[in-house]
XYZ file of C-alpha atoms in Angstrom:
777
model
C -52.464 18.348 5.120
C -53.499 15.389 3.164
C -53.262 17.174 -0.182
C -49.752 18.654 0.440
C -48.605 15.189 1.611
C -49.511 13.791 -1.693
C -48.219 16.777 -3.565
C -44.785 16.948 -1.883
C -43.261 13.752 -3.415
C -44.299 14.931 -6.958
C -42.562 18.298 -6.726
C -39.176 16.865 -7.812
C -40.842 15.864 -11.188
C -42.387 19.182 -11.893
C -40.512 21.468 -14.451
C -39.446 24.748 -13.078
C -41.820 26.457 -15.422
C -44.821 24.565 -14.031
C -43.554 25.290 -10.393
C -43.335 28.985 -11.198
C -46.782 28.898 -12.701
C -48.280 27.032 -9.796
C -46.765 29.155 -7.011
C -46.473 32.746 -8.186
C -44.302 35.431 -6.605
C -47.160 36.801 -4.655
C -47.725 33.330 -2.995
C -44.443 31.474 -3.095
C -43.976 27.747 -2.410
C -42.687 28.596 1.142
C -46.049 29.654 2.279
C -47.784 26.600 0.906
C -45.143 24.443 2.626
C -45.015 25.980 6.112
C -48.740 26.643 6.507
C -50.046 23.552 4.702
C -52.295 22.300 7.470
C -53.797 25.712 8.154
C -54.393 26.425 4.399
C -56.146 23.161 3.753
C -58.397 23.640 6.880
C -59.825 26.899 5.541
C -63.002 26.930 3.333
C -61.667 28.787 0.311
C -64.288 27.408 -1.922
C -67.043 29.019 0.084
C -66.053 32.394 -0.995
C -67.679 34.337 -3.784
C -64.651 36.397 -4.915
C -67.020 38.877 -6.615
C -68.941 39.451 -3.468
C -67.312 42.434 -1.670
C -69.448 41.792 1.491
C -67.105 38.789 2.190
C -63.990 41.054 2.073
C -63.792 41.302 5.844
C -63.664 37.571 6.123
C -60.817 37.496 3.595
C -58.901 40.207 5.328
C -59.099 38.104 8.587
C -57.630 35.174 6.775
C -54.848 37.386 5.459
C -54.024 38.667 8.848
C -53.983 35.104 10.317
C -51.708 33.953 7.465
C -49.212 36.819 8.016
C -49.200 36.204 11.886
C -48.679 32.385 11.394
C -45.950 32.902 8.916
C -44.236 35.371 11.335
C -44.461 32.838 14.081
C -42.909 30.121 11.935
C -40.101 32.552 11.067
C -39.321 33.334 14.735
C -39.069 29.621 15.666
C -37.013 28.601 12.561
C -33.397 27.909 13.659
C -32.143 28.518 10.100
C -31.227 32.267 9.855
C -31.548 32.390 6.095
C -34.958 30.666 6.263
C -36.052 32.948 9.040
C -35.050 36.168 7.100
C -36.623 34.756 3.958
C -40.043 34.033 5.790
C -40.057 37.428 7.356
C -39.602 39.007 3.983
C -42.345 36.870 2.474
C -44.746 37.785 5.299
C -44.124 41.584 4.602
C -44.786 41.028 0.871
C -48.061 39.468 1.686
C -49.167 42.962 2.452
C -49.689 43.258 -1.303
C -53.238 41.686 -0.608
C -54.180 44.319 1.979
C -56.038 46.521 -0.503
C -57.573 43.472 -2.168
C -57.932 40.578 0.253
C -60.294 38.574 -2.111
C -57.402 38.328 -4.477
C -55.580 36.249 -1.866
C -58.616 34.001 -1.585
C -58.627 33.666 -5.419
C -54.947 32.839 -5.480
C -55.004 30.201 -2.766
C -58.187 28.669 -4.099
C -56.615 28.339 -7.641
C -53.462 26.778 -6.226
C -55.341 24.052 -4.414
C -57.466 23.402 -7.484
C -54.413 23.103 -9.744
C -52.742 20.665 -7.194
C -55.709 18.453 -7.190
C -55.877 18.447 -10.954
C -52.114 17.638 -11.226
C -52.561 14.680 -8.815
C -55.497 13.491 -10.805
C -53.143 13.310 -13.794
C -50.639 11.260 -11.886
C -53.447 8.843 -11.073
C -54.580 8.760 -14.798
C -51.007 8.030 -15.994
C -49.685 5.804 -13.302
C -47.680 3.713 -15.828
C -45.547 6.726 -16.569
C -43.136 8.851 -14.459
C -45.118 11.600 -12.743
C -45.513 14.829 -14.784
C -43.207 13.652 -17.432
C -44.366 14.127 -21.049
C -46.085 10.956 -22.247
C -44.124 9.741 -25.277
C -45.597 9.615 -28.757
C -47.391 6.444 -29.724
C -45.903 3.853 -32.031
C -45.823 4.529 -35.735
C -48.603 2.946 -37.766
C -48.235 1.290 -41.080
C -46.677 3.538 -43.758
C -44.786 5.411 -40.939
C -47.847 7.443 -39.952
C -47.225 9.336 -36.663
C -49.639 8.268 -33.918
C -49.655 10.937 -31.261
C -50.380 9.849 -27.768
C -54.168 9.801 -27.152
C -54.101 12.267 -24.275
C -55.657 14.835 -26.493
C -53.244 17.542 -25.453
C -54.821 17.575 -21.936
C -51.526 18.320 -20.174
C -50.556 20.977 -22.779
C -53.976 22.711 -22.493
C -53.775 22.595 -18.699
C -50.303 24.181 -18.765
C -51.800 26.882 -21.120
C -54.640 27.589 -18.802
C -52.150 27.903 -15.876
C -50.150 30.361 -17.985
C -53.164 32.518 -18.634
C -54.019 32.559 -14.966
C -50.597 33.693 -14.106
C -50.809 36.449 -16.749
C -54.156 37.515 -15.238
C -52.759 37.514 -11.732
C -49.825 39.554 -12.936
C -52.171 42.129 -14.515
C -54.013 42.329 -11.288
C -50.937 42.759 -9.332
C -49.821 45.640 -11.635
C -53.207 47.181 -11.152
C -52.797 46.999 -7.401
C -49.211 48.436 -7.639
C -50.470 51.291 -9.771
C -53.104 52.171 -7.170
C -50.588 52.005 -4.351
C -48.227 54.142 -6.390
C -50.906 56.676 -7.170
C -51.881 56.886 -3.514
C -48.267 57.200 -2.293
C -47.623 59.927 -4.857
C -50.643 61.815 -3.873
C -49.620 61.593 -0.260
C -46.172 62.739 -1.169
C -47.495 65.645 -3.130
C -49.655 66.677 -0.152
C -46.653 66.556 2.203
C -44.460 68.573 -0.233
C -47.202 71.088 -0.607
C -46.991 71.875 3.142
C -43.239 71.582 3.599
C -40.163 71.401 1.494
C -38.589 68.051 1.216
C -36.572 67.597 4.392
C -33.903 64.859 4.192
C -33.957 64.581 7.994
C -37.719 63.914 7.906
C -37.889 60.082 8.197
C -41.493 60.033 7.108
C -40.840 61.754 3.887
C -37.715 59.637 3.265
C -39.663 56.406 3.936
C -42.464 57.431 1.718
C -40.025 58.532 -1.091
C -38.289 55.062 -0.697
C -41.728 53.445 -0.844
C -42.554 55.137 -4.130
C -39.224 54.125 -5.684
C -39.794 50.529 -4.472
C -43.262 50.549 -6.020
C -41.993 51.943 -9.269
C -39.288 49.258 -9.420
C -41.799 46.542 -8.543
C -44.154 47.878 -11.306
C -41.470 47.897 -13.845
C -40.457 44.342 -13.047
C -44.049 43.110 -13.052
C -44.642 44.808 -16.389
C -41.723 43.081 -18.017
C -42.785 39.739 -16.499
C -46.282 40.250 -17.973
C -44.932 40.613 -21.483
C -42.557 37.723 -21.045
C -45.487 35.584 -19.853
C -47.454 36.641 -22.891
C -44.752 35.681 -25.211
C -44.283 32.355 -23.521
C -48.008 31.754 -23.668
C -48.332 32.485 -27.351
C -45.387 30.275 -28.153
C -46.872 27.428 -26.020
C -50.281 27.978 -27.840
C -48.566 27.559 -31.145
C -46.914 24.255 -30.055
C -50.088 22.952 -28.520
C -52.206 23.789 -31.637
C -49.636 22.169 -33.839
C -50.080 19.034 -31.821
C -53.809 19.308 -32.245
C -53.582 19.755 -35.997
C -51.371 16.715 -36.261
C -53.884 14.767 -34.381
C -56.745 15.900 -36.637
C -54.648 14.842 -39.605
C -53.887 11.495 -37.914
C -57.669 11.009 -37.286
C -58.276 11.732 -41.037
C -55.620 9.225 -42.064
C -56.966 6.590 -39.707
C -60.392 7.151 -41.291
C -58.724 6.699 -44.741
C -57.184 3.403 -43.659
C -60.374 2.032 -42.264
C -61.371 1.311 -45.776
C -59.048 -1.681 -45.748
C -60.267 -2.706 -42.275
C -57.602 -1.016 -40.145
C -59.057 -0.313 -36.606
C -60.416 3.219 -36.351
C -61.852 5.167 -33.449
C -64.261 7.643 -35.011
C -64.912 9.458 -31.741
C -64.381 13.208 -32.375
C -65.411 14.375 -28.916
C -61.908 14.599 -27.386
C -60.812 16.670 -30.459
C -63.768 18.941 -30.281
C -62.958 19.638 -26.615
C -59.301 20.306 -27.443
C -60.343 22.830 -30.236
C -62.821 24.609 -27.970
C -60.147 24.959 -25.238
C -57.511 26.293 -27.519
C -59.999 28.758 -28.913
C -60.796 29.979 -25.359
C -57.123 30.297 -24.549
C -56.635 32.280 -27.828
C -59.422 34.620 -26.885
C -58.097 35.281 -23.384
C -54.628 35.947 -24.757
C -55.913 38.432 -27.311
C -57.796 40.086 -24.522
C -54.682 40.240 -22.319
C -52.789 41.685 -25.246
C -55.255 44.431 -25.706
C -55.150 45.281 -21.986
C -51.267 45.618 -22.333
C -51.961 48.098 -25.070
C -54.397 50.046 -22.874
C -51.971 50.038 -19.881
C -48.742 50.619 -21.567
C -49.418 51.692 -25.129
C -47.931 49.799 -28.143
C -44.884 48.151 -26.572
C -42.262 46.106 -28.305
C -43.408 42.767 -29.618
C -46.980 43.900 -29.522
C -47.616 43.597 -33.286
C -45.659 40.299 -33.523
C -47.844 38.737 -30.771
C -50.965 40.123 -32.319
C -50.142 38.716 -35.724
C -49.179 35.280 -34.243
C -52.404 35.034 -32.415
C -54.424 36.010 -35.395
C -52.600 33.442 -37.521
C -53.054 30.674 -34.938
C -56.738 31.458 -34.710
C -57.222 31.316 -38.428
C -55.495 28.054 -38.614
C -57.593 26.574 -35.799
C -60.873 27.776 -37.334
C -60.006 26.401 -40.820
C -58.835 23.002 -39.646
C -61.866 22.384 -37.527
C -64.086 21.255 -40.384
C -63.874 17.564 -40.904
C -65.891 15.061 -42.907
C -67.273 12.857 -40.219
C -69.076 10.220 -42.212
C -67.400 9.863 -45.582
C -69.449 9.324 -48.834
C -69.243 5.849 -50.402
C -65.817 5.711 -52.197
C -67.513 4.058 -55.257
C -70.461 6.113 -56.406
C -72.790 5.151 -59.197
C -74.473 8.033 -61.099
C -78.078 8.509 -60.546
C -77.847 6.765 -57.196
C -78.499 8.361 -53.850
C -75.799 8.597 -51.163
C -75.160 10.483 -47.806
C -72.288 12.077 -46.040
C -71.922 14.135 -42.894
C -69.642 17.086 -42.244
C -68.808 18.263 -38.708
C -67.584 21.483 -37.339
C -65.601 21.122 -34.107
C -65.963 24.842 -33.139
C -69.741 24.737 -33.763
C -70.681 25.885 -30.243
C -68.524 28.968 -30.823
C -70.142 30.036 -34.086
C -71.789 33.481 -33.832
C -75.623 33.157 -33.636
C -77.879 34.565 -36.212
C -77.740 33.758 -39.926
C -77.699 29.967 -40.602
C -74.349 28.557 -41.987
C -74.890 26.961 -45.377
C -72.360 24.229 -46.415
C -72.059 23.566 -50.144
C -70.607 20.495 -51.831
C -69.174 20.077 -55.308
C -67.316 17.234 -57.085
C -63.798 17.967 -58.037
C -61.090 16.121 -60.133
C -57.725 14.987 -58.735
C -56.095 17.931 -60.528
C -58.468 20.469 -58.886
C -57.783 18.854 -55.559
C -54.082 19.502 -55.890
C -54.686 23.259 -56.436
C -56.050 23.599 -52.885
C -58.648 26.424 -53.801
C -62.241 26.199 -54.793
C -62.441 25.697 -58.584
C -64.540 27.661 -60.859
C -65.189 24.841 -63.345
C -67.689 22.156 -62.541
C -66.950 18.672 -63.590
C -70.028 17.119 -62.251
C -73.702 17.926 -61.434
C -74.626 17.237 -57.881
C -78.134 17.096 -56.685
C -79.032 18.086 -53.138
C -75.595 19.560 -52.630
C -76.373 21.975 -49.820
C -76.992 21.454 -46.104
C -77.140 23.654 -43.022
C -74.672 23.373 -40.169
C -77.022 22.505 -37.307
C -76.120 22.292 -33.551
C -77.407 19.415 -31.481
C -77.628 20.580 -27.879
C -77.831 17.015 -26.599
C -74.794 15.740 -28.290
C -73.083 19.094 -28.468
C -72.222 18.258 -32.187
C -72.558 20.677 -35.080
C -73.041 18.769 -38.311
C -74.358 19.201 -41.826
C -75.857 15.950 -43.158
C -76.346 15.561 -46.930
C -78.988 12.734 -46.940
C -80.091 12.392 -50.517
C -77.010 13.575 -52.524
C -76.669 12.224 -56.003
C -74.391 12.646 -59.062
C -76.580 13.357 -62.099
C -73.603 13.462 -64.578
C -69.828 13.554 -64.539
C -67.275 15.029 -66.920
C -64.301 12.773 -67.492
C -60.692 13.802 -68.067
C -58.735 12.671 -71.012
C -57.396 9.117 -70.245
C -53.944 8.132 -70.952
C -52.958 4.838 -72.608
C -54.734 1.913 -71.068
C -56.145 3.924 -68.235
C -59.716 2.958 -67.440
C -62.629 5.146 -66.139
C -62.511 3.135 -62.919
C -59.033 4.387 -62.260
C -60.088 8.070 -62.331
C -60.323 9.646 -58.864
C -62.559 12.488 -57.855
C -63.532 13.942 -54.396
C -66.228 15.960 -52.758
C -65.191 19.566 -51.688
C -67.236 21.154 -48.896
C -67.097 24.878 -48.533
C -68.792 27.604 -46.302
C -68.238 30.999 -44.659
C -68.889 31.569 -40.948
C -68.217 33.804 -38.087
C -66.827 32.872 -34.686
C -68.016 34.632 -31.555
C -65.577 37.311 -30.679
C -64.132 37.663 -34.127
C -65.165 40.464 -36.387
C -64.509 39.043 -39.845
C -65.992 35.875 -41.371
C -63.839 32.924 -42.337
C -63.978 30.859 -45.540
C -63.345 27.385 -44.673
C -63.370 24.018 -46.584
C -62.908 20.200 -46.281
C -62.241 17.611 -48.830
C -63.452 14.005 -48.715
C -61.481 10.820 -49.377
C -61.041 10.021 -53.108
C -64.066 8.545 -54.774
C -64.510 6.662 -58.127
C -67.543 7.407 -60.111
C -69.118 4.729 -62.149
C -72.161 4.501 -64.473
C -72.879 0.676 -64.250
C -72.777 -1.779 -61.470
C -70.393 -4.160 -63.261
C -67.676 -1.431 -62.891
C -67.799 -1.560 -59.146
C -65.187 -4.265 -58.485
C -62.679 -2.508 -60.626
C -63.427 0.785 -59.011
C -63.026 -0.691 -55.570
C -59.627 -1.932 -56.621
C -58.669 1.669 -57.333
C -59.909 2.675 -53.816
C -58.113 -0.301 -52.102
C -54.830 0.608 -53.724
C -55.271 4.151 -52.789
C -56.246 3.509 -49.150
C -53.566 0.842 -48.595
C -50.494 2.403 -50.247
C -50.838 6.177 -50.184
C -48.665 8.220 -47.891
C -49.696 10.705 -45.214
C -49.796 14.443 -46.333
C -49.502 13.258 -50.015
C -50.311 15.506 -52.911
C -53.787 14.560 -53.842
C -54.182 11.599 -54.871
C -50.758 10.300 -55.647
C -50.013 6.597 -54.994
C -46.957 4.436 -55.856
C -47.122 2.419 -58.949
C -45.343 -0.552 -57.100
C -45.251 -1.666 -53.432
C -43.378 -4.549 -51.663
C -45.436 -7.677 -51.553
C -45.349 -7.791 -47.758
C -47.148 -4.499 -47.705
C -49.665 -5.941 -50.080
C -50.059 -8.956 -47.701
C -51.041 -6.593 -44.717
C -53.613 -4.926 -46.927
C -55.133 -8.175 -48.263
C -55.321 -9.684 -44.781
C -56.797 -6.681 -43.193
C -59.376 -6.240 -45.960
C -60.269 -10.035 -45.848
C -60.855 -9.972 -42.116
C -62.930 -6.717 -42.274
C -64.988 -7.824 -45.211
C -65.759 -11.309 -43.906
C -66.101 -10.153 -40.284
C -63.796 -12.798 -38.880
C -60.824 -12.813 -36.492
C -58.954 -15.466 -38.426
C -56.394 -13.741 -40.645
C -54.545 -14.948 -43.692
C -51.296 -16.652 -42.783
C -47.919 -16.682 -44.555
C -48.688 -19.844 -46.420
C -51.848 -18.231 -47.866
C -49.592 -15.269 -48.839
C -46.995 -17.566 -50.557
C -49.764 -19.131 -52.709
C -51.162 -15.745 -53.443
C -47.665 -14.395 -54.420
C -47.074 -17.413 -56.667
C -50.436 -16.475 -58.356
C -50.029 -12.826 -58.736
C -46.383 -13.207 -59.950
C -47.173 -16.310 -62.004
C -44.244 -18.170 -60.430
C -45.889 -21.493 -59.128
C -42.548 -23.311 -58.892
C -40.690 -20.747 -56.847
C -40.375 -21.548 -53.043
C -38.422 -18.417 -52.167
C -39.667 -15.621 -49.797
C -41.642 -12.965 -51.926
C -41.732 -10.429 -49.145
C -39.664 -7.759 -50.745
C -40.655 -8.493 -54.354
C -42.311 -5.420 -55.807
C -46.007 -5.862 -57.003
C -47.486 -3.415 -59.437
C -50.932 -1.872 -59.912
C -51.044 -3.600 -63.241
C -50.526 -6.953 -61.704
C -53.064 -6.165 -59.025
C -56.054 -5.212 -61.214
C -55.120 -4.525 -64.930
C -53.452 -7.651 -66.236
C -55.473 -10.874 -66.365
C -54.026 -13.797 -64.595
C -52.257 -16.350 -67.085
C -54.942 -18.697 -68.498
C -57.791 -16.752 -66.848
C -60.186 -14.164 -67.977
C -59.949 -11.984 -64.716
C -57.419 -10.094 -62.706
C -55.964 -10.980 -59.388
C -58.222 -8.454 -57.525
C -61.359 -9.618 -59.267
C -60.551 -13.161 -58.195
C -59.584 -12.265 -54.616
C -62.739 -10.078 -54.185
C -64.897 -13.073 -55.443
C -63.373 -15.173 -52.709
C -64.095 -12.525 -50.096
C -67.774 -12.134 -51.250
C -68.345 -15.921 -51.312
C -66.878 -16.283 -47.834
C -68.669 -13.319 -46.354
C -72.061 -14.479 -47.703
C -71.899 -18.365 -47.377
C -68.720 -19.556 -45.645
C -67.995 -17.154 -42.742
C -68.352 -19.780 -40.070
C -66.510 -22.455 -42.001
C -63.547 -20.115 -42.415
C -63.513 -18.796 -38.874
C -63.571 -22.364 -37.392
C -60.686 -23.379 -39.594
C -62.612 -25.829 -41.789
C -61.447 -24.253 -44.978
C -57.838 -25.000 -45.879
C -57.663 -21.722 -47.650
C -55.584 -20.631 -50.722
C -53.672 -23.398 -52.214
C -53.063 -24.538 -55.889
C -54.011 -27.831 -57.282
C -50.307 -28.713 -57.998
C -49.533 -28.620 -54.323
C -52.496 -30.901 -53.144
C -50.332 -33.887 -53.933
C -47.903 -33.405 -51.020
C -50.709 -32.742 -48.692
C -52.986 -35.647 -49.305
C -50.378 -38.061 -50.592
C -50.335 -40.319 -47.553
C -53.985 -40.126 -46.795
C -56.496 -43.021 -47.443
C -59.348 -42.837 -49.866
C -62.076 -40.548 -48.952
C -59.886 -37.940 -47.193
C -60.780 -34.414 -48.395
C -60.135 -30.752 -47.753
C -61.739 -27.489 -48.731
C -60.026 -24.923 -50.617
C -60.774 -21.806 -52.616
C -61.027 -22.273 -56.377
C -58.052 -20.685 -58.325
C -59.814 -21.065 -61.674
C -63.133 -19.577 -60.985
C -64.129 -16.366 -59.397
C -66.036 -16.982 -56.039
C -65.820 -20.712 -55.897
C -65.034 -23.272 -53.137
C -63.957 -26.706 -54.190
C -63.457 -30.083 -52.553
C -60.202 -31.949 -53.132
C -60.160 -35.607 -52.072
C -58.346 -38.896 -52.449
C -59.912 -41.452 -54.530
C -59.068 -44.752 -56.235
C -57.285 -44.680 -59.555
C -57.848 -47.069 -62.417
C -54.821 -49.185 -61.727
C -55.723 -49.740 -58.180
C -53.753 -46.943 -56.617
C -54.901 -43.569 -55.451
C -55.392 -40.200 -57.039
C -56.395 -36.744 -56.108
C -59.838 -35.706 -57.491
C -61.304 -32.088 -57.571
C -64.905 -31.617 -57.450
C -66.470 -28.716 -59.591
C -66.251 -25.507 -57.578
C -69.505 -24.459 -55.792
C -70.482 -20.842 -56.239
C -72.678 -18.568 -54.259
C -75.616 -19.569 -56.505
C -74.898 -23.282 -55.805
C -74.660 -22.746 -52.039
C -77.866 -20.659 -51.896
C -79.710 -23.626 -53.230
C -78.027 -26.122 -50.915
C -75.481 -25.268 -48.339
C -72.001 -26.607 -48.291
C -72.583 -28.740 -45.163
C -75.532 -30.621 -46.865
C -73.387 -31.117 -50.053
C -70.525 -32.602 -48.038
C -73.062 -34.876 -46.339
C -74.498 -36.050 -49.632
C -71.200 -36.861 -51.403
C -70.447 -40.478 -50.642
C -66.923 -40.569 -52.011
C -65.635 -38.263 -49.227
C -65.609 -39.530 -45.633
C -63.007 -37.926 -43.526
C -61.940 -34.261 -43.534
C -58.217 -33.622 -43.477
C -56.260 -34.940 -41.577
C -58.580 -37.857 -40.471
C -61.748 -36.625 -38.787
C -65.075 -38.127 -39.814
C -67.143 -35.632 -41.845
C -70.351 -36.158 -40.079
C -68.920 -35.185 -36.830
C -67.128 -32.094 -38.051
C -69.919 -30.634 -40.191
C -72.867 -31.996 -38.301
C -73.786 -28.426 -37.150
C -74.089 -27.262 -40.763
C -76.504 -30.000 -41.864
C -80.088 -28.844 -42.681
C -82.846 -30.470 -40.466
C -85.305 -32.398 -42.727
C -88.473 -30.531 -43.363
C -91.666 -31.844 -41.854
C -94.496 -33.090 -44.320
C -96.564 -30.215 -45.695
C -100.110 -29.900 -44.192
C -101.514 -29.698 -47.624
C -100.516 -33.296 -48.384
C -97.595 -32.597 -50.700
C -94.501 -34.672 -50.058
C -91.336 -32.534 -49.280
C -88.281 -32.794 -51.537
C -84.651 -31.927 -51.223
C -81.704 -31.258 -53.512
C -78.974 -33.854 -53.317
C -75.449 -33.556 -54.559
C -74.169 -36.498 -56.521
C -70.614 -36.898 -57.637
C -69.570 -39.547 -60.211
C -65.745 -40.095 -59.482
C -65.250 -41.617 -62.839
C -66.056 -38.420 -64.583
C -63.727 -36.165 -62.649
C -60.309 -35.005 -63.870
C -57.547 -35.698 -61.421
C -53.925 -34.956 -60.737
C -51.194 -37.606 -61.221
C -51.378 -40.761 -59.176
C -49.965 -40.643 -55.761
C -46.686 -42.528 -55.273
C -46.012 -44.192 -51.921
C -43.550 -41.552 -50.895
C -42.674 -40.237 -47.362
C -45.396 -37.736 -46.308
C -44.185 -34.154 -47.240
C -45.733 -30.784 -46.937
C -46.239 -28.326 -49.704
C -42.706 -27.014 -49.286
C -41.035 -30.463 -49.345
C -40.782 -30.866 -45.515
C -41.771 -34.023 -43.643
C -45.401 -33.832 -42.476
C -46.635 -34.983 -39.096
C -50.145 -35.314 -37.559
C -50.309 -32.539 -35.097
C -54.015 -31.924 -34.999
C -55.040 -34.153 -32.034
C -58.645 -35.164 -31.734
C -60.319 -31.969 -32.555
C -59.966 -30.352 -36.028
C -60.820 -26.963 -34.703
C -57.989 -26.807 -32.298
C -54.580 -25.801 -33.510
C -55.490 -25.524 -37.229
C -55.486 -21.796 -37.345
C -55.073 -19.294 -34.654
C -57.644 -16.504 -34.580
C -54.851 -14.069 -33.848
C -52.887 -12.241 -36.514
C -49.685 -13.864 -37.809
C -51.132 -17.216 -37.119
C -49.346 -20.305 -38.579
C -51.246 -23.570 -39.078
C -49.353 -26.602 -37.687
C -49.464 -28.335 -40.909
C -46.902 -25.899 -42.358
C -43.197 -25.519 -41.592
C -41.971 -22.552 -39.622
C -39.676 -21.320 -42.500
C -40.127 -21.344 -46.228
C -37.345 -23.535 -47.573
C -35.622 -23.118 -50.824
C -35.081 -26.801 -51.748
C -36.177 -26.551 -55.356
C -39.328 -26.518 -57.419
C -42.634 -27.640 -55.878
C -44.603 -30.598 -57.220
C -46.413 -29.796 -60.369
C -49.703 -31.293 -61.772
C -51.567 -30.636 -64.905
C -53.673 -27.523 -64.817
C -56.550 -26.811 -66.996
C -56.143 -23.784 -69.271
C -58.692 -21.182 -70.096
C -58.672 -18.811 -72.911
C -58.377 -15.218 -72.163
C -60.475 -12.249 -73.571
C -59.541 -8.637 -73.962
C -61.060 -6.021 -71.921
C -62.867 -3.218 -73.787
C -62.223 0.208 -72.235
C -65.583 1.779 -72.887
C -67.301 3.419 -69.890
C -70.915 2.150 -70.329
C -69.917 -1.223 -71.919
C -66.712 -1.932 -70.180
C -68.141 -3.607 -67.060
C -70.936 -5.462 -68.856
C -68.540 -7.037 -71.396
C -66.140 -7.798 -68.544
C -68.801 -9.698 -66.736
C -69.655 -11.648 -69.841
C -66.070 -12.628 -70.440
C -65.759 -13.862 -66.898
C -68.631 -16.283 -67.447
C -67.534 -17.691 -70.869
C -64.696 -20.071 -70.190
C -65.014 -21.334 -66.689
C -62.808 -24.238 -65.926
C -63.421 -27.169 -63.655
C -61.282 -26.629 -60.527
């Protein structure tokens, strides 16, 4: 009785529909309740329901059950319950002709109970059997369905199908009983005229009428259950399609570093289960036609099931591994397409998947285009089933774009702003379906380039698309402007993903970045809701520079990823801050105090700002020429910091040799061939360096005009930057005040150059321009 003891408290949470499905009319809840101990003691699982030799054992169990139920009824003091139990015991006679059906019914009930209790255990944080709420909305308002993969809905569908099958079997049994009774009645009538006084004839006639009534009721219930099951299937499948779309959306957002679970296993199981339910319902519908002819709602249900099946088959093709979103012509790349119903494909002829490149306009049409806009090499692959992983995939391993046909560009639009996609198409047949289905899937948008120098600008197009496009958009529309706070989320996520660090950008980094992209260095207000345009992001060069905001930011990411990851992750790099704000940070520090910051005048540079003596005996802030990746490849940042004698303490006041000791290079031992080793040494002549204005002896203030305090303690690595998102370094105020303009210091100006919009030369000339007028930081 242990199972029933666990099940009883949960009954109050079960919807009426589930209760009716779990305990059918042929085996009501009362039997399960009053005979709980006896039912659980029997070995129902030992039966082979298709083995007719076990039928005598099943009949004995049926007899025992009827007898026990009658005894319970006799000893029940409640008259209503007693009459009800006696009625139930008589109705159990429906199993007399097929006692194995009783075994099947009880066995299925016990299995379903165990399954439902397992669900309660799995979802102990939620009220038993209540629908688990939908997950929180993601960025851009994308719905995130609860990650139960429709398990509860599918289980309810399976229960519904089982009830329909039980109803069909009951109808079959009633029909056989009715045929038998009518045959007996005809035999009696052949011998004697119907005698109203003959109790046997009257009883038999009443029995026939009762059977006909029961048959009619059961037949109506059968159709009702079918309609309910088809409706439930449509709802469950709609949830599945939404989850597949959500998976694709998460895959899209992964380009900017958003967390993404690429496991398609649960979705494949869900697809296969719904295909099985659809097949069973179509079979049951055909049996209804066999038993009763074309009844009302038959064609409607048939069309609904056919439409649901077609939708499922067409939505089960997904691009598992996306192609690179920036593709250079004449370069190899790979991609993988997976079919979630691969195990259900009809055996025989191999299924060939074809790929072609399409434009944004062709993607909006939603049909396979006739015009080819690009020549793809190795553009076909076979859908192959892996029995070990149970995956069915087509892998394009050596695909290449030989040439591409460009659309007419408008105004200042560049070739790196033009988006394409790969379209995958095939035709296949599913087992149990007569006609083949034409299916297709489209990749994420890609940008095609012809020269490596175009890659950074092309990636800007992809970043903007992935960060700011809306779910279920018309391909590949993106807004021209977005709020700055939304840009901040994208920049931080991309930075963390690219650098492979847990330290995110904080709001003070964002404030400097906003001042840079909006060209408002004196503004202290909150930029969160200020709109930033695509042109500001990567079309317009920054004032006094030869590069765009994205080109500069991407250079910082690349340098940090390749040379400075550990420095950044441990909080040794101050981050993004302008030279005009260094004054208020270092104003009260002694000579030799320094900090590391990203150069704002050179792509991919890290510079050292320090306090040094001025000509008049005071102090001034000096900026050492930025170190690029090329510089740091020859001598690491740690070694350069060690070599520079004019810097002694890293901000706020920690000895540099203690903080950066782990980054120092160990001296090389003498060469065995007798040559003396050498090393590169960094030398800085403070007298040659440009500086900011001299530091007045003011009260220490932060970059927003707030009083500064030393909150670092003894360890620079503690409390500077939290590794968690939304971290706020303690040297900054909690709120951004609006007390007036920030301190300004002279900034070197660089001449700008125009960008030539020619596909083959555009990137090359852009690279040349970026290296012509580099300023000292």
